[in-house]
Coordinates of C-alpha atoms in Angstrom, one line a residue:
M1 CA 5.4 -10.1 15.7
V2 CA 4.7 -11.3 12.1
D3 CA 7.0 -10.7 9.2
V4 CA 5.2 -10.3 6.0
T5 CA 6.8 -10.8 2.6
G6 CA 5.9 -12.2 -0.8
P7 CA 3.5 -11.5 -3.6
L8 CA 0.2 -9.8 -2.9
A9 CA -2.6 -11.6 -4.7
G10 CA -6.4 -11.5 -4.3
N11 CA -7.8 -10.0 -1.1
P12 CA -5.5 -11.2 1.6
V13 CA -6.8 -9.0 4.4
G14 CA -10.6 -9.0 4.0
E15 CA -12.9 -6.2 3.0
Q16 CA -11.3 -2.8 2.5
L17 CA -12.1 0.8 2.0
V18 CA -9.5 2.9 0.2
T19 CA -9.3 6.7 -0.1
V20 CA -6.5 8.1 -2.3
T21 CA -5.5 11.7 -2.9
I22 CA -3.1 12.8 -5.7
E23 CA -0.6 15.1 -3.9
K24 CA 1.4 16.1 -7.0
V25 CA 2.4 15.2 -10.5
T26 CA 6.0 16.1 -11.3
P27 CA 7.2 17.3 -14.8
D28 CA 8.5 13.8 -15.6
G29 CA 5.1 12.3 -15.0
T30 CA 5.7 10.8 -11.6
I31 CA 2.5 10.7 -9.6
H32 CA 2.7 11.1 -5.8
F33 CA -0.3 9.9 -3.7
S34 CA -1.3 9.8 -0.1
G35 CA -4.1 7.6 1.1
V36 CA -5.9 5.6 3.8
H37 CA -6.8 1.9 3.8
I38 CA -9.4 0.7 6.3
F39 CA -9.4 -3.1 6.5
A40 CA -12.2 -5.1 8.2
A41 CA -12.0 -8.7 9.5
T42 CA -8.2 -9.1 9.5
A43 CA -6.2 -11.5 11.7
F44 CA -5.5 -8.4 13.8
G45 CA -9.2 -7.1 13.9
S46 CA -9.8 -3.9 12.1
L47 CA -6.8 -2.1 10.6
T48 CA -6.2 1.4 9.3
T49 CA -3.1 2.5 7.4
H50 CA -1.8 5.8 6.2
D51 CA -0.2 5.4 2.8
K52 CA 2.5 7.2 0.8
C53 CA 2.7 6.0 -2.8
T54 CA 4.7 7.0 -5.9
I55 CA 4.1 5.7 -9.5
V56 CA 6.7 6.6 -12.1
P57 CA 5.9 6.8 -15.8
N58 CA 7.2 3.3 -16.6
G59 CA 4.6 1.9 -14.2
H60 CA 6.9 1.1 -11.2
V61 CA 4.9 1.6 -7.9
H62 CA 6.3 2.1 -4.4
N63 CA 3.9 2.3 -1.6
I64 CA 4.4 2.4 2.2
W65 CA 1.6 1.5 4.5
T66 CA 2.0 2.7 8.1
I67 CA -0.5 1.1 10.5
V68 CA -2.1 3.8 12.6
E69 CA -5.2 2.3 14.1
S70 CA -5.2 -1.4 15.2
A71 CA -4.2 -3.8 17.9
A72 CA -1.1 -4.2 15.7
I73 CA 1.6 -1.8 14.8
G74 CA 4.1 -1.8 11.9
T75 CA 4.8 -0.8 8.3
V76 CA 4.5 -2.6 5.0
D77 CA 6.7 -1.7 2.0
I78 CA 5.0 -2.5 -1.3
Q79 CA 6.8 -2.4 -4.7
G80 CA 5.9 -3.6 -8.2
S81 CA 4.2 -2.5 -11.3
V82 CA 0.8 -1.0 -12.2
D83 CA -1.0 -0.5 -15.5
L84 CA -3.5 2.4 -14.8
E85 CA -5.1 1.9 -18.2
V86 CA -6.3 -1.6 -17.5
G87 CA -6.2 -1.6 -13.7
L88 CA -3.6 -4.3 -13.4
V89 CA -1.4 -4.3 -10.3
D90 CA 1.5 -6.7 -9.7
V91 CA 3.2 -6.0 -6.4
R92 CA 5.4 -7.6 -3.7
Y93 CA 5.3 -6.6 -0.1
H94 CA 7.7 -6.7 2.8
G95 CA 7.2 -5.5 6.4
R96 CA 6.8 -6.2 10.0
V97 CA 3.5 -6.2 11.9
C98 CA 3.6 -6.5 15.7
V99 CA 0.6 -7.6 17.7

């Protein structure tokens, strides 16, 4: 078991492929996404997550990664801010990954 927590910077888990689908945009401007991350060459081998993400109009982002395909299991809760105009993301993550 590995507890993960702290700032997410750079590319901490190797090469990744990301697919994102906008599920809905509410009248207040909140965007709800679902997605999949496929990470290659991690400490756990390859890793696939199903993601649920919300971004509110002030830029706060909340994303939950659930590991669905890997030698590991677990979830990672990610929160922070995003600026979609310039592509800047500043997040912190917390979770538990069991191998």
